[in-house]
């Protein structure tokens, strides 16, 4: 089902023409701010120089630091009286990021959420519990207005009071829920402890934090729903930037509203479709806060343009990590999340692993210490060799890099309280 079939399926030259036209408008809009007047001048480029989508590479990047430096309203391209809402993100370091919206921005944002929800079969017959933080966090109001737009019955339950949330799901016959994956798991646990099976739930929309395919399986099993991944960031309105369709093989990014590139985070060079790197987004229709080539810090890759059975265009792979975590090993970009993903899919692997990187005779060597699972640990040498070979082959297929695998007994690696520190890079000490 489509909310806006024309825009969701626009392709080829027609799409490129629309993107260029909107990009030029966006560059002019950005040019109303001091930041972009300076940046464009430094880059020696003007909006009129941008004639094809390839020319986008000549444009300067924008980073989170730029937004913090512009605190509070330095990146607004319209007078404050035209800004009808402000959201902020809590910066873990330094000033928060402030995002402003015109009336049209809010309208566009709701439209994108409406597309996402229609795409997965939701509509006016659905009862929707929006169990995320309302207020400054964009996930609350963002989904709220999009859901109302398509006529769903919206329950702005926000977070907290989990037993009450479960009662509402049961008493109101809630069919769809939006929350963080970790809160969904908590809901499942509490529902199980209350002896509630939540039979009316059909659809779960989960976002705002990364979650794995195994988490998807667990949420679907325990809550009895179909789980969809939602991607967004406040700098681009909030949620609604990209979303899974029923195929659930990558997220469609709304190509008429966002121009996307993937770059090598170390060099800033644009990567080819299929290569994994940092997602860079240029919003094409934002009035209050236009941005040029915003570096999201999120790791993904562009997927095959013509591949989706649903008929929509550009997809990105589910976010596999953050740039800050990237390792460069023998010139190959490796993300710890990729290693984790491979290991978690193998039944022979237990709970913990550690990655060590050394430089041996000027060459990078990666060694992964892996706890075996209790079921696979027999202590027989031929078993160990077979499992070791299987794991290193799987890793090589995914990472494109040969790694040494060392198997250790179950429960023998260190445990972490709080955030796990699984990568030890010893190259600096060589
Ligand atoms: Zn699709």
GROMACS .gro file of C-alpha atoms and ligand atoms in nm, residues 119 243-250 252 308-313 315, ligand 1:
model
   18
  119UNK     CA    1   0.385   0.099   0.364
  243UNK     CA    2   1.196   0.260   0.706
  244UNK     CA    3   1.155  -0.109   0.634
  245UNK     CA    4   0.890  -0.220   0.386
  246UNK     CA    5   0.719  -0.561   0.422
  247UNK     CA    6   1.019  -0.726   0.250
  248UNK     CA    7   1.228  -0.629   0.553
  249UNK     CA    8   1.549  -0.639   0.354
  250UNK     CA    9   1.692  -0.291   0.400
  252UNK     CA   10   1.371   0.265   0.197
  308UNK     CA   11   1.274  -0.427  -0.406
  309UNK     CA   12   0.959  -0.624  -0.471
  310UNK     CA   13   0.744  -0.347  -0.320
  311UNK     CA   14   0.824  -0.115  -0.611
  312UNK     CA   15   0.989   0.163  -0.414
  313UNK     CA   16   1.339   0.296  -0.479
  315UNK     CA   17   1.732   0.135   0.012
  431LIG    ZN1   18   1.050  -0.240  -0.048
   0.00000   0.00000   0.00000
